[in-house]
CSV table of C-alpha atoms and ligand atoms in Angstrom, one decimal:
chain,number,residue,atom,x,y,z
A,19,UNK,CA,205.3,42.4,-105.4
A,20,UNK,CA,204.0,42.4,-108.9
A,21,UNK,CA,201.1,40.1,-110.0
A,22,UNK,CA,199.8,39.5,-113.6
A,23,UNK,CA,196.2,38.9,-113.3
A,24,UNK,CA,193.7,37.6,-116.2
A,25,UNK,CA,190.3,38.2,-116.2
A,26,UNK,CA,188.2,35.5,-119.0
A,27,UNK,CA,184.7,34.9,-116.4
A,28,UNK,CA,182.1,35.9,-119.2
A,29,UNK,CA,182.7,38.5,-122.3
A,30,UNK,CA,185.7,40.6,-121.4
A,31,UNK,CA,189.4,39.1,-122.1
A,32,UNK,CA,191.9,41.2,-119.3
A,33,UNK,CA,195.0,41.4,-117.9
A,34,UNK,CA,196.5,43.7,-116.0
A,35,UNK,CA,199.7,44.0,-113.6
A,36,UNK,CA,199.5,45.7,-109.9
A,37,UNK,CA,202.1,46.0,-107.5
A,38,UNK,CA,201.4,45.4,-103.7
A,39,UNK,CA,197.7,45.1,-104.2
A,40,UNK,CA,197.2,48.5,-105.1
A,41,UNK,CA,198.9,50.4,-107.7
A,42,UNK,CA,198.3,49.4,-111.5
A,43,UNK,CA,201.1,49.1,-113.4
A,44,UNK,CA,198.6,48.2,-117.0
A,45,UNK,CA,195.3,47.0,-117.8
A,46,UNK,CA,193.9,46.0,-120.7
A,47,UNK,CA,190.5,44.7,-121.5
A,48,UNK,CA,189.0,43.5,-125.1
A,49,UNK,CA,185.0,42.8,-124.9
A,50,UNK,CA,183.3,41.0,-127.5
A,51,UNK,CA,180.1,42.9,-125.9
A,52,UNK,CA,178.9,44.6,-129.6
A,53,UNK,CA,178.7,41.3,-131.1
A,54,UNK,CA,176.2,40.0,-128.4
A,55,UNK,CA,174.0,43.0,-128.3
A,56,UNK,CA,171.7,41.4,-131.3
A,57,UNK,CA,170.9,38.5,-129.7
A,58,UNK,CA,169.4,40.6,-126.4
A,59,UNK,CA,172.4,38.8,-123.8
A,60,UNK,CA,175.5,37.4,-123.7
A,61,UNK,CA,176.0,34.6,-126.1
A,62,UNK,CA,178.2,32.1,-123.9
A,63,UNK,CA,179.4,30.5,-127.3
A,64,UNK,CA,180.6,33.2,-128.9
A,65,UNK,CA,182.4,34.6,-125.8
A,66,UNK,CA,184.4,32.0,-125.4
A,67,UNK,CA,185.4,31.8,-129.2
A,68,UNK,CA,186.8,35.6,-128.6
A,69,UNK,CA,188.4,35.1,-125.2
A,70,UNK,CA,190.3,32.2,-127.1
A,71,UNK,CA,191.6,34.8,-129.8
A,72,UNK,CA,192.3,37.7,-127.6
A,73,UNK,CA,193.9,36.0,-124.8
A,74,UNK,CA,197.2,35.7,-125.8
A,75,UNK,CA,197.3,39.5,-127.1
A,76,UNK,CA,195.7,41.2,-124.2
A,77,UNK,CA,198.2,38.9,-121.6
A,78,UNK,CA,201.5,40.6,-123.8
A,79,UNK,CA,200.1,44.0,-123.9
A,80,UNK,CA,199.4,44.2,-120.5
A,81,UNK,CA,202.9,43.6,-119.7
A,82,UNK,CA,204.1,45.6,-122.7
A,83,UNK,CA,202.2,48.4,-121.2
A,84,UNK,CA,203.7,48.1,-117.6
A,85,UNK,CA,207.2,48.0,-119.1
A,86,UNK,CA,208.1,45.5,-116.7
A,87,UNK,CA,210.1,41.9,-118.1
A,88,UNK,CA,209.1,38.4,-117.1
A,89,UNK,CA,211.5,38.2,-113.8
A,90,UNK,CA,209.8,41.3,-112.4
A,91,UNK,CA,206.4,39.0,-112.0
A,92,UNK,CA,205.8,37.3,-108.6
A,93,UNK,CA,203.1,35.2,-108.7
A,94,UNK,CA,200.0,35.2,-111.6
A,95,UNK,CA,196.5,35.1,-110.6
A,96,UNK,CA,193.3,34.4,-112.5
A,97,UNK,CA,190.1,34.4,-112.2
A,98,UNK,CA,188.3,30.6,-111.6
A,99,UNK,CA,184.7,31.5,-110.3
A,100,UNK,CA,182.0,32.3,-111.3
A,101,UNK,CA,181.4,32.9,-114.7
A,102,UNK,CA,180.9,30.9,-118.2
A,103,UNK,CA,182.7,28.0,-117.8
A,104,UNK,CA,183.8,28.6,-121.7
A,105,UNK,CA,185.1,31.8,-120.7
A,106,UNK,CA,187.1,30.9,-117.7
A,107,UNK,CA,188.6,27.5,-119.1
A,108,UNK,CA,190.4,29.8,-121.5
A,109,UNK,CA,192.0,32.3,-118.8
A,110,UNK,CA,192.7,29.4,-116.2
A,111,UNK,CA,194.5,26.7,-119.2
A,112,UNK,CA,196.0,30.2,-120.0
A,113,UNK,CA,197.5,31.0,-116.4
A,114,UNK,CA,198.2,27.5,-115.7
A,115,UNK,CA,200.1,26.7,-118.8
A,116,UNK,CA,202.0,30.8,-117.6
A,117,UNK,CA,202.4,29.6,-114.1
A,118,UNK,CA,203.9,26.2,-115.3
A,119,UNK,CA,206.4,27.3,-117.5
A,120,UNK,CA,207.6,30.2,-115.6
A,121,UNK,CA,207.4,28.4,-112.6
A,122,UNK,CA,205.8,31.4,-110.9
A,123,UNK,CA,202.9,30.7,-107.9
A,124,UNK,CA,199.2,30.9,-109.3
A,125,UNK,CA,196.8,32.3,-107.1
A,126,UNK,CA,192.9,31.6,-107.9
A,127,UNK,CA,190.9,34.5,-107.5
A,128,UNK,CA,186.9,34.8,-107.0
A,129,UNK,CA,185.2,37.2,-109.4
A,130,UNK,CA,182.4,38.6,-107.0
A,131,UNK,CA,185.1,39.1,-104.5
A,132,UNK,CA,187.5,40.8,-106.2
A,133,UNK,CA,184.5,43.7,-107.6
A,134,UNK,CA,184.5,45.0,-104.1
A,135,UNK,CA,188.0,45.0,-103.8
A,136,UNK,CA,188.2,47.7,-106.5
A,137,UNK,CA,187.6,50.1,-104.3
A,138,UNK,CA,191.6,49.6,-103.3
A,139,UNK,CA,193.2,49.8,-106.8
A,140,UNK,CA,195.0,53.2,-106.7
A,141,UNK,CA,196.8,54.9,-110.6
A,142,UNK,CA,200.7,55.7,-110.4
A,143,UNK,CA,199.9,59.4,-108.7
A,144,UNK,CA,196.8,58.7,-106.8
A,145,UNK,CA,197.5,59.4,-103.0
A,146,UNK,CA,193.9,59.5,-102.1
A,147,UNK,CA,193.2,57.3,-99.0
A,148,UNK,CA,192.4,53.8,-98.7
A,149,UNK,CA,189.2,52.1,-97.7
A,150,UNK,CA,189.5,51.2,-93.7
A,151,UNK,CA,188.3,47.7,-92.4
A,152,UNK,CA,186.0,46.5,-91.5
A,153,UNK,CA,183.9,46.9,-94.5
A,154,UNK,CA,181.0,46.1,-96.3
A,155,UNK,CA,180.9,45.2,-99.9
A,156,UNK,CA,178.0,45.1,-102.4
A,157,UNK,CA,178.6,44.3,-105.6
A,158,UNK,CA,175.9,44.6,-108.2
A,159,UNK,CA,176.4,43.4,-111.6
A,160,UNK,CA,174.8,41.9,-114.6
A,161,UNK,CA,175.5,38.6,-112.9
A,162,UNK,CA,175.6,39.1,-109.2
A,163,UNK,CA,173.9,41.0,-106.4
A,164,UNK,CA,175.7,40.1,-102.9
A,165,UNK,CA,176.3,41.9,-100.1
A,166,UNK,CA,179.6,40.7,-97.7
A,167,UNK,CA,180.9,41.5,-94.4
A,168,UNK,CA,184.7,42.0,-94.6
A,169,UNK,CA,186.4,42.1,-91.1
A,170,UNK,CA,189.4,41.6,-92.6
A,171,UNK,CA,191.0,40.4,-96.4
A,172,UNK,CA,190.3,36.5,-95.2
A,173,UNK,CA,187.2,37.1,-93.0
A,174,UNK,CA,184.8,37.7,-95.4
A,175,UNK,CA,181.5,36.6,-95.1
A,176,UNK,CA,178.5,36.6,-97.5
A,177,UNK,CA,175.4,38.1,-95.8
A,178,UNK,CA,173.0,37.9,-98.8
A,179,UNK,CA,172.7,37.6,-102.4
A,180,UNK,CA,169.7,38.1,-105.1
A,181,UNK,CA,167.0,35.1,-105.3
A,182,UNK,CA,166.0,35.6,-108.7
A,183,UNK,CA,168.0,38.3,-111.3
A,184,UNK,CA,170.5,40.2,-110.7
A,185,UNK,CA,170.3,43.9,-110.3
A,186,UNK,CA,171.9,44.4,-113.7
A,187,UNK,CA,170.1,41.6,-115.0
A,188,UNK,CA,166.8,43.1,-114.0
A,189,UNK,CA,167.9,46.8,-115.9
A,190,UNK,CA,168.6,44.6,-118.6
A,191,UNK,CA,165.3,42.8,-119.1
A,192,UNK,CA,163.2,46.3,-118.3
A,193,UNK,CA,165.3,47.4,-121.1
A,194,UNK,CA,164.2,45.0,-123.5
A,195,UNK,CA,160.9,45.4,-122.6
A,196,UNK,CA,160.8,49.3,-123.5
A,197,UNK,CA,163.0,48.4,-126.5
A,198,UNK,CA,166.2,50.6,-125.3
A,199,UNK,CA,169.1,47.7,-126.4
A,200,UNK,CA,171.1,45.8,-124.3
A,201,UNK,CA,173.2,46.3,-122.1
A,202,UNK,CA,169.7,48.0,-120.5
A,203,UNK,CA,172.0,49.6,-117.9
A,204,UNK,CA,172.8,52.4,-119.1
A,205,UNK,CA,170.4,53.7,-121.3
A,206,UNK,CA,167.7,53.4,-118.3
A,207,UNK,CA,170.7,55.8,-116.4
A,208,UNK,CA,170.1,58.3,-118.7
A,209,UNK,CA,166.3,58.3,-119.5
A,210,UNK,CA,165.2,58.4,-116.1
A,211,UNK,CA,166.8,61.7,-115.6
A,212,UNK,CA,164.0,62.8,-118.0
A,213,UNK,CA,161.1,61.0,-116.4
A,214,UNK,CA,161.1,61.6,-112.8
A,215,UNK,CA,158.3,61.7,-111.3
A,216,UNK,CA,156.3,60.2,-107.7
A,217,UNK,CA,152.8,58.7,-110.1
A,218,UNK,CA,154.3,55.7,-110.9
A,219,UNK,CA,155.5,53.3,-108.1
A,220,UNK,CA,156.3,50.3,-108.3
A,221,UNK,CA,156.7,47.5,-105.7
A,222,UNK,CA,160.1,47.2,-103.1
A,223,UNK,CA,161.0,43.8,-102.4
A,224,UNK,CA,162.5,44.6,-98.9
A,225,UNK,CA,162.3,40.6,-97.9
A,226,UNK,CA,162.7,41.6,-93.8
A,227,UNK,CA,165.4,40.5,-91.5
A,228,UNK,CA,167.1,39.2,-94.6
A,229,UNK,CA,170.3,40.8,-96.8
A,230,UNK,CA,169.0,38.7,-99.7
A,231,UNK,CA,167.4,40.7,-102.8
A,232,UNK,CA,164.3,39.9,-105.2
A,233,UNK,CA,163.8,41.6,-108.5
A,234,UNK,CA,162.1,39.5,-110.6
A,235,UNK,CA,158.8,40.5,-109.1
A,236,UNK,CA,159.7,44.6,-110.0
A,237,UNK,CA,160.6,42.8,-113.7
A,238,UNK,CA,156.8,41.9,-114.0
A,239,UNK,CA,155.3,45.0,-112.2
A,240,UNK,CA,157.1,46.7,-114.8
A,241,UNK,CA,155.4,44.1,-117.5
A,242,UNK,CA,152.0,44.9,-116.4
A,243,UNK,CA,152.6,48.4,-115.6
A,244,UNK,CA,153.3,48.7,-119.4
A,245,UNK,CA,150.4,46.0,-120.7
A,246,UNK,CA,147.9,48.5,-119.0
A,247,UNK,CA,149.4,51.8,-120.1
A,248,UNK,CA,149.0,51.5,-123.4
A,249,UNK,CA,150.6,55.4,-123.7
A,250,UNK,CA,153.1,55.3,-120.9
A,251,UNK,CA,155.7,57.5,-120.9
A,252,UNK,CA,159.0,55.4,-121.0
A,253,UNK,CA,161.4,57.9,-119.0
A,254,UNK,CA,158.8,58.0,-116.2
A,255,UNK,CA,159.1,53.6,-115.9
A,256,UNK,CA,162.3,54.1,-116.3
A,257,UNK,CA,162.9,56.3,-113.3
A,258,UNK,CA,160.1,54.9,-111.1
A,259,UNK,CA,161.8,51.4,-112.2
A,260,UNK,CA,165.7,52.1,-111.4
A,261,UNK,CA,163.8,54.1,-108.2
A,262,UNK,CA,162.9,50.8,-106.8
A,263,UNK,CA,166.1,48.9,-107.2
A,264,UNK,CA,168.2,51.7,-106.0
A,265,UNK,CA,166.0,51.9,-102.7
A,266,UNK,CA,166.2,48.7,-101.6
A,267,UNK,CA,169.9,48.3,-102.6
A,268,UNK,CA,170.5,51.9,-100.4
A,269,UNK,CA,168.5,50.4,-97.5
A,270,UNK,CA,169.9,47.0,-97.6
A,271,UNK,CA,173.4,47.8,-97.9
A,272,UNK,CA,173.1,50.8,-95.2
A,273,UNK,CA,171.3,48.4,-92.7
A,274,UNK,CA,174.4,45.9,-93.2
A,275,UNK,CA,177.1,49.3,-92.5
A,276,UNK,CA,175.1,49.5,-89.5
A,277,UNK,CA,174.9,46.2,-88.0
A,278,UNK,CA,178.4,45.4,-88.5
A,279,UNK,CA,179.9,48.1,-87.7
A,280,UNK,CA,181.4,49.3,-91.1
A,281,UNK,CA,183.8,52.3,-91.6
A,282,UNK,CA,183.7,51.9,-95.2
A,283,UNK,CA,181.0,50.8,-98.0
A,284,UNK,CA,182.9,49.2,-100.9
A,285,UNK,CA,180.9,49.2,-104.0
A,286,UNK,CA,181.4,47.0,-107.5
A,287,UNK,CA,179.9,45.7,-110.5
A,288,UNK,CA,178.4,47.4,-113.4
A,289,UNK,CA,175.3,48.6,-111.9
A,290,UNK,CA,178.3,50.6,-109.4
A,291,UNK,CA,178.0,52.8,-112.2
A,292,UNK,CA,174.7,54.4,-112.1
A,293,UNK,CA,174.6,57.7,-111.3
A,294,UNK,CA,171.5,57.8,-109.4
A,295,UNK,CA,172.7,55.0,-107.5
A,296,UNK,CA,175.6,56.6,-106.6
A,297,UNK,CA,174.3,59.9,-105.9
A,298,UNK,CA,171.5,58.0,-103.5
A,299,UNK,CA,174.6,55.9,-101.8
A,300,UNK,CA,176.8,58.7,-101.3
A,301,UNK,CA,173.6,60.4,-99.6
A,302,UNK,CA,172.8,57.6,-97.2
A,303,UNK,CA,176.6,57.3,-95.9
A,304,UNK,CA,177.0,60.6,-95.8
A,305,UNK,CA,173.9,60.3,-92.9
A,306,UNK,CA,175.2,57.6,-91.3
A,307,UNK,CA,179.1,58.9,-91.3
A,308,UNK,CA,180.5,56.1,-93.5
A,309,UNK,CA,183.1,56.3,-96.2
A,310,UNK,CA,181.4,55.3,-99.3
A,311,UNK,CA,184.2,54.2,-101.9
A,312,UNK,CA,182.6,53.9,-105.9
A,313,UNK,CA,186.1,52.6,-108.2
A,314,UNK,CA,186.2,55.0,-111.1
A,315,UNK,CA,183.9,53.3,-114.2
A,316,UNK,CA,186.8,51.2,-115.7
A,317,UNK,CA,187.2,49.4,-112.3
A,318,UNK,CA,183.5,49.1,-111.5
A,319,UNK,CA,183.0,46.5,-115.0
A,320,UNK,CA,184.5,43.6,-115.8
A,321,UNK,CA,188.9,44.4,-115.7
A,322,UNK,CA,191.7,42.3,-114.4
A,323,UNK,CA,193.4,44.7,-112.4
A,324,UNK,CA,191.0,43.9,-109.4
A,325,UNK,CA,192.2,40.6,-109.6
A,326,UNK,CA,195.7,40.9,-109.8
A,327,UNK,CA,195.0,43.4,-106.5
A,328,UNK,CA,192.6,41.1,-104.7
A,329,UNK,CA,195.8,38.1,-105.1
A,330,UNK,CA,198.2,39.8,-103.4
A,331,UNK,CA,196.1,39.7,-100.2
A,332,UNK,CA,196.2,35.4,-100.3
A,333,UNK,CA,197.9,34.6,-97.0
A,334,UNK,CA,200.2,32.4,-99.1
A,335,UNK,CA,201.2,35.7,-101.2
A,336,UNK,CA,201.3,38.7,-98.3
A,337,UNK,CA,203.0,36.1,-95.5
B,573,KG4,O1,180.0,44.0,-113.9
B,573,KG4,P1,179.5,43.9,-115.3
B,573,KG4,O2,180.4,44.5,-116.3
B,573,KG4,O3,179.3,42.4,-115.7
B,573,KG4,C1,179.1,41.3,-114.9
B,573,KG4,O4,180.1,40.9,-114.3
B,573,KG4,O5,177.9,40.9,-114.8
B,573,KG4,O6,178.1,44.6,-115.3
B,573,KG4,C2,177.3,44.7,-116.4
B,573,KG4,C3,175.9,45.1,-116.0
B,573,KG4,C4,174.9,45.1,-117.1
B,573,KG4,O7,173.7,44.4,-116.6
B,573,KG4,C5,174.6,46.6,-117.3
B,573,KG4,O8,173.2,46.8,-117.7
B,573,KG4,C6,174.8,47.2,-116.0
B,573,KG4,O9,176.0,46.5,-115.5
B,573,KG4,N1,175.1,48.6,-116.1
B,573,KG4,C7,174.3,49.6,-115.5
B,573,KG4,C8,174.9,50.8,-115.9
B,573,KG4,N2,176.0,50.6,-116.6
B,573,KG4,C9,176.1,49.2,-116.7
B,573,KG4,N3,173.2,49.5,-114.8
B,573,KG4,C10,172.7,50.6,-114.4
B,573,KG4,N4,173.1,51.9,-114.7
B,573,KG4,C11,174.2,52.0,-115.4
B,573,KG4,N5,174.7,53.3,-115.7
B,574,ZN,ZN1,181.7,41.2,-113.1
């Protein structure tokens, strides 16, 4: 089955069309990201003003792009939680209003679930194998910082999620704070290549016999780190700053593989993109005999395709 999904949860504007879950047909994204680089963070306001201009164009292209007419589409999903409500109000009127005059099924997808399940989304000629259940996900994005337990596509269970900021949230603030832009993400990637070193080091908030996260405290180690410092060397924060996070994210998410009994680690969101992070990942299941499954960059941000993928497993869509 085909499925049209739209993505509209915070600055992107997607669609995309898979078939059977897996194989994308299109995608399409527009962000509005540049324009809300100024202000430090995303600007809900002016997000929602471009999701209402690009909606209607990204939906067409997409399906342009798959070369695949209106009675080839079998149900349309979108995105409905979490995310801006601004945002989202555009891509759910837009699906709705889709779904009602097409008379097609609408199936509402989560946002935080459907990052993991980009791990399944496979291009035209990709043969590579899929991830094998049960699973556990972790998703880690500007927003979100959850780890689940997936026994199966409707058996999934949330084991813990950040108390404070997010994981990208928290490389976003550090960012600001040694002036390197937003999004902080990947500029503290690449400088902390340059500053490695085992001086600096700062706190790890394992929280014990819990999945859940903290990094607001890191935020402020970092803070005062730099307040006393007054000639620090940014690359070495950066690295013994993204050291920290990518620890506790390793440990926490390894401890879950083991406990449940995971074949597979299935790993989203934005932060899914730092290569330290992956590198430290692929390590740790390599130890521990786990497939490790990182989507390729386009998949791991903000894209509609997951969502159109993550649909087709709805018991009211694969019964
Ligand atoms: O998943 P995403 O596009 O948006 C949300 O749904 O939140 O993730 C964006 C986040 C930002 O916080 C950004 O700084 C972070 O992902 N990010 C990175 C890297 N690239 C993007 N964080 C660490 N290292 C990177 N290379
Ligand atoms: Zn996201």
């Amino acid at each position: 089955m085909n499925i049209l999904g739209i993505e509209t949860s915070c600055d992107e504007t997607a669609a995309a069309v898979v078939s059977d879950g897996m194989r994308v047909r299109s995608h399409v994204v527009a962000t509005s990201l540049k324009e809300h680089a100024r202000f430090g963070g995303i600007i809900p306001e002016i997000a929602s003003r471009r999701q209402i201009e690009s909606i209607y164009l990204v939906v067409s292209q997409a399906l342009k792009k798959a070369k695949m007419a209106w009675g080839t589409i079998g149900a349309i999903a979108v995105t409905t939680k979490p995310g801006l409500i601004g945002s989202l109000l555009v891509g759910v009127a837009f699906a709705r209003a889709l779904a009602y005059a097409t008379g097609k099924p609408l199936v509402e997808v989560d946002h935080i679930q459907a990052h993991w399940y980009a791990c399944f989304l496979r291009k035209a000629n990709d043969k590579s194998p899929l991830p094998q259940l049960p699973a556990v996900g972790l998703v880690v994005s500007g927003g979100h910082t959850s780890l689940f337990d997936i026994k199966d596509f409707n058996r999934v269970k949330l084991l813990g999620q950040t108390r404070d900021d997010a994981a990208g949230e928290s490389f976003d603030k550090v960012a600001r704070l040694l002036n390197l832009g937003y999004p902080g993400g990947p500029a503290i990637d690449r400088l902390a290549k340059e500053g490695v070193n085992q001086q600096i080091r700062f706190p790890r908030a394992q929280l014990e016999n819990s999945y859940d996260f903290s990094f607001s405290g890191l935020k402020t180690a970092v803070l005062y780190y730099t307040r006393q410092h007054k000639n620090f060397s940014v690359p070495q924060v950066a690295y013994a700053f993204q050291d920290s996070v990518i620890s506790v994210l390793t440990a926490k998410a390894m401890r879950a593989c083991q406990r449940k009994k995971a074949k597979s680690l299935l790993v989203g969101g934005g932060v899914a993109a730092n290569s330290a992070l992956r590198l430290s990942l692929q390590q740790a299941a390599n130890r521990l005999h786990i497939s490790l499954y990182l989507p390729p960059m386009v998949f791991c941000l903000d894209n509609a395709a997951m969502v159109a993928g993550l649909a087709y497993r709805d018991k009211r869509i694969e019964g």
